[in-house]
Short mmCIF file of N, CA and C in Angstrom, two decimals:
data_model
loop_
_atom_site.label_atom_id
_atom_site.label_comp_id
_atom_site.label_asym_id
_atom_site.label_seq_id
_atom_site.Cartn_x
_atom_site.Cartn_y
_atom_site.Cartn_z
N LEU A 1 21.56 -2.09 188.26
CA LEU A 1 21.17 -3.43 187.80
C LEU A 1 19.68 -3.57 187.63
N VAL A 2 18.93 -2.91 188.45
CA VAL A 2 17.47 -3.05 188.35
C VAL A 2 16.98 -2.61 186.98
N GLY A 3 17.54 -1.51 186.46
CA GLY A 3 17.13 -1.02 185.15
C GLY A 3 17.43 -2.02 184.05
N SER A 4 18.64 -2.62 184.10
CA SER A 4 19.00 -3.59 183.07
C SER A 4 18.17 -4.86 183.18
N GLU A 5 17.85 -5.25 184.41
CA GLU A 5 17.02 -6.44 184.60
C GLU A 5 15.61 -6.20 184.08
N MET A 6 15.10 -4.99 184.26
CA MET A 6 13.78 -4.66 183.73
C MET A 6 13.81 -4.65 182.21
N CYS A 7 14.91 -4.17 181.64
CA CYS A 7 15.06 -4.16 180.19
C CYS A 7 15.06 -5.59 179.65
N ILE A 8 15.78 -6.48 180.31
CA ILE A 8 15.82 -7.88 179.90
C ILE A 8 14.42 -8.49 179.98
N ARG A 9 13.71 -8.20 181.07
CA ARG A 9 12.34 -8.70 181.21
C ARG A 9 11.46 -8.22 180.06
N ASP A 10 11.59 -6.93 179.73
CA ASP A 10 10.79 -6.37 178.64
C ASP A 10 11.13 -7.03 177.31
N MET A 11 12.42 -7.29 177.09
CA MET A 11 12.84 -7.95 175.85
C MET A 11 12.26 -9.35 175.75
N ILE A 12 12.30 -10.09 176.86
CA ILE A 12 11.77 -11.45 176.87
C ILE A 12 10.26 -11.42 176.64
N GLU A 13 9.56 -10.49 177.28
CA GLU A 13 8.11 -10.38 177.09
C GLU A 13 7.78 -10.07 175.63
N GLU A 14 8.56 -9.20 175.01
CA GLU A 14 8.33 -8.86 173.61
C GLU A 14 8.54 -10.07 172.71
N ILE A 15 9.58 -10.84 172.99
CA ILE A 15 9.85 -12.05 172.21
C ILE A 15 8.69 -13.03 172.35
N VAL A 16 8.23 -13.24 173.58
CA VAL A 16 7.13 -14.18 173.83
C VAL A 16 5.87 -13.73 173.10
N GLU A 17 5.56 -12.44 173.16
CA GLU A 17 4.37 -11.92 172.47
C GLU A 17 4.45 -12.18 170.97
N LYS A 18 5.62 -11.93 170.38
CA LYS A 18 5.78 -12.14 168.94
C LYS A 18 5.63 -13.62 168.60
N LEU A 19 6.23 -14.49 169.42
CA LEU A 19 6.14 -15.92 169.15
C LEU A 19 4.72 -16.43 169.36
N ASP A 20 4.03 -15.91 170.36
CA ASP A 20 2.66 -16.33 170.64
C ASP A 20 1.66 -15.86 169.58
N SER A 21 2.02 -14.82 168.86
CA SER A 21 1.09 -14.28 167.87
C SER A 21 0.81 -15.27 166.75
N GLY A 22 1.76 -16.14 166.49
CA GLY A 22 1.59 -17.12 165.41
C GLY A 22 1.73 -16.51 164.02
N GLU A 23 2.09 -15.24 163.95
CA GLU A 23 2.19 -14.56 162.67
C GLU A 23 3.64 -14.26 162.27
N THR A 24 4.56 -14.76 163.06
CA THR A 24 5.97 -14.50 162.79
C THR A 24 6.50 -15.51 161.77
N PRO A 25 7.17 -15.03 160.71
CA PRO A 25 7.75 -15.94 159.73
C PRO A 25 8.78 -16.87 160.39
N LEU A 26 8.98 -18.02 159.80
CA LEU A 26 9.84 -19.06 160.38
C LEU A 26 11.24 -18.55 160.67
N GLY A 27 11.85 -17.84 159.73
CA GLY A 27 13.20 -17.33 159.94
C GLY A 27 13.29 -16.41 161.14
N GLU A 28 12.31 -15.54 161.28
CA GLU A 28 12.30 -14.62 162.42
C GLU A 28 11.99 -15.37 163.71
N THR A 29 11.15 -16.40 163.63
CA THR A 29 10.83 -17.21 164.80
C THR A 29 12.09 -17.85 165.35
N VAL A 30 12.91 -18.41 164.47
CA VAL A 30 14.17 -19.04 164.91
C VAL A 30 15.08 -17.99 165.54
N LYS A 31 15.18 -16.82 164.92
CA LYS A 31 16.01 -15.75 165.45
C LYS A 31 15.53 -15.31 166.84
N LEU A 32 14.22 -15.15 166.99
CA LEU A 32 13.65 -14.76 168.28
C LEU A 32 13.89 -15.83 169.34
N TYR A 33 13.74 -17.08 168.93
CA TYR A 33 13.99 -18.19 169.85
C TYR A 33 15.44 -18.15 170.34
N GLU A 34 16.38 -17.94 169.43
CA GLU A 34 17.79 -17.87 169.80
C GLU A 34 18.06 -16.71 170.76
N GLN A 35 17.43 -15.58 170.49
CA GLN A 35 17.58 -14.42 171.37
C GLN A 35 17.01 -14.72 172.75
N GLY A 36 15.87 -15.38 172.77
CA GLY A 36 15.24 -15.74 174.04
C GLY A 36 16.11 -16.68 174.85
N ILE A 37 16.70 -17.65 174.19
CA ILE A 37 17.59 -18.60 174.88
C ILE A 37 18.81 -17.87 175.43
N ALA A 38 19.39 -16.96 174.64
CA ALA A 38 20.55 -16.19 175.09
C ALA A 38 20.20 -15.35 176.32
N LEU A 39 19.04 -14.72 176.30
CA LEU A 39 18.60 -13.92 177.46
C LEU A 39 18.36 -14.82 178.67
N SER A 40 17.77 -15.97 178.43
CA SER A 40 17.52 -16.92 179.51
C SER A 40 18.84 -17.39 180.13
N ASP A 41 19.82 -17.71 179.29
CA ASP A 41 21.13 -18.13 179.78
C ASP A 41 21.77 -17.03 180.63
N TYR A 42 21.66 -15.79 180.17
CA TYR A 42 22.21 -14.66 180.91
C TYR A 42 21.53 -14.54 182.28
N CYS A 43 20.22 -14.68 182.29
CA CYS A 43 19.47 -14.59 183.55
C CYS A 43 19.86 -15.72 184.51
N MET A 44 20.05 -16.91 183.97
CA MET A 44 20.46 -18.04 184.81
C MET A 44 21.83 -17.79 185.42
N LYS A 45 22.74 -17.19 184.65
CA LYS A 45 24.06 -16.86 185.19
C LYS A 45 23.95 -15.82 186.30
N LEU A 46 23.09 -14.82 186.11
CA LEU A 46 22.87 -13.81 187.14
C LEU A 46 22.34 -14.47 188.42
N LEU A 47 21.36 -15.35 188.27
CA LEU A 47 20.78 -16.02 189.43
C LEU A 47 21.81 -16.88 190.15
N ALA A 48 22.65 -17.57 189.39
CA ALA A 48 23.69 -18.39 190.00
C ALA A 48 24.68 -17.51 190.77
N ASP A 49 25.01 -16.35 190.20
CA ASP A 49 25.90 -15.42 190.88
C ASP A 49 25.26 -14.92 192.18
N TYR A 50 24.01 -14.52 192.10
CA TYR A 50 23.31 -14.05 193.30
C TYR A 50 23.23 -15.15 194.36
N ASP A 51 22.95 -16.36 193.92
CA ASP A 51 22.87 -17.49 194.83
C ASP A 51 24.21 -17.69 195.54
N GLY A 52 25.30 -17.61 194.79
CA GLY A 52 26.63 -17.76 195.38
C GLY A 52 26.93 -16.66 196.38
N ARG A 53 26.54 -15.46 196.05
CA ARG A 53 26.76 -14.33 196.97
C ARG A 53 25.95 -14.50 198.25
N ILE A 54 24.71 -14.94 198.12
CA ILE A 54 23.86 -15.16 199.30
C ILE A 54 24.44 -16.28 200.15
N GLU A 55 24.88 -17.34 199.51
CA GLU A 55 25.48 -18.47 200.23
C GLU A 55 26.73 -18.01 201.00
N LYS A 56 27.55 -17.19 200.38
CA LYS A 56 28.76 -16.68 201.01
C LYS A 56 28.42 -15.84 202.24
N VAL A 57 27.45 -14.95 202.10
CA VAL A 57 27.04 -14.11 203.23
C VAL A 57 26.44 -14.97 204.34
N SER A 58 25.63 -15.93 203.97
CA SER A 58 25.00 -16.81 204.97
C SER A 58 26.06 -17.60 205.72
N ARG A 59 27.04 -18.13 205.01
CA ARG A 59 28.12 -18.89 205.64
C ARG A 59 28.91 -17.99 206.59
N SER A 60 29.22 -16.80 206.13
CA SER A 60 29.98 -15.84 206.94
C SER A 60 29.22 -15.48 208.20
N THR A 61 27.93 -15.22 208.06
CA THR A 61 27.10 -14.86 209.21
C THR A 61 27.03 -16.02 210.20
N TYR A 62 26.88 -17.23 209.69
CA TYR A 62 26.79 -18.41 210.54
C TYR A 62 28.11 -18.60 211.30
N GLU A 63 29.24 -18.45 210.61
CA GLU A 63 30.55 -18.62 211.24
C GLU A 63 30.81 -17.54 212.28
N ASN A 64 30.37 -16.32 212.01
CA ASN A 64 30.60 -15.22 212.95
C ASN A 64 29.73 -15.32 214.19
N CYS A 65 28.66 -16.06 214.11
CA CYS A 65 27.78 -16.24 215.28
C CYS A 65 28.30 -17.34 216.21
N GLY A 66 29.32 -18.08 215.73
CA GLY A 66 29.92 -19.11 216.56
C GLY A 66 29.10 -20.36 216.71
N GLU A 67 28.21 -20.58 215.78
CA GLU A 67 27.36 -21.78 215.88
C GLU A 67 27.91 -22.87 215.02
#
C-alpha cells in the first residue's frame, strides 16, 4: 500500500503543478481537475477505512482491558 499511496501523492502533485503553471489549456485544466477530485475521493475513502479500523482496534482493546 505504501507504494500505491506514494504514486497517488505523486499524481496529485503533478496535477497541482500543471494547474499552478497557468499555462494549461482550459480543456486539459478541467480534465486535470476531475482527475484530482477522483484521487481526492479515493484518498478520503482510504482514510475513512483506516479510521474505522483504528476505531475497531481501540474499542476491542478497551473492552479487553475490562474498563
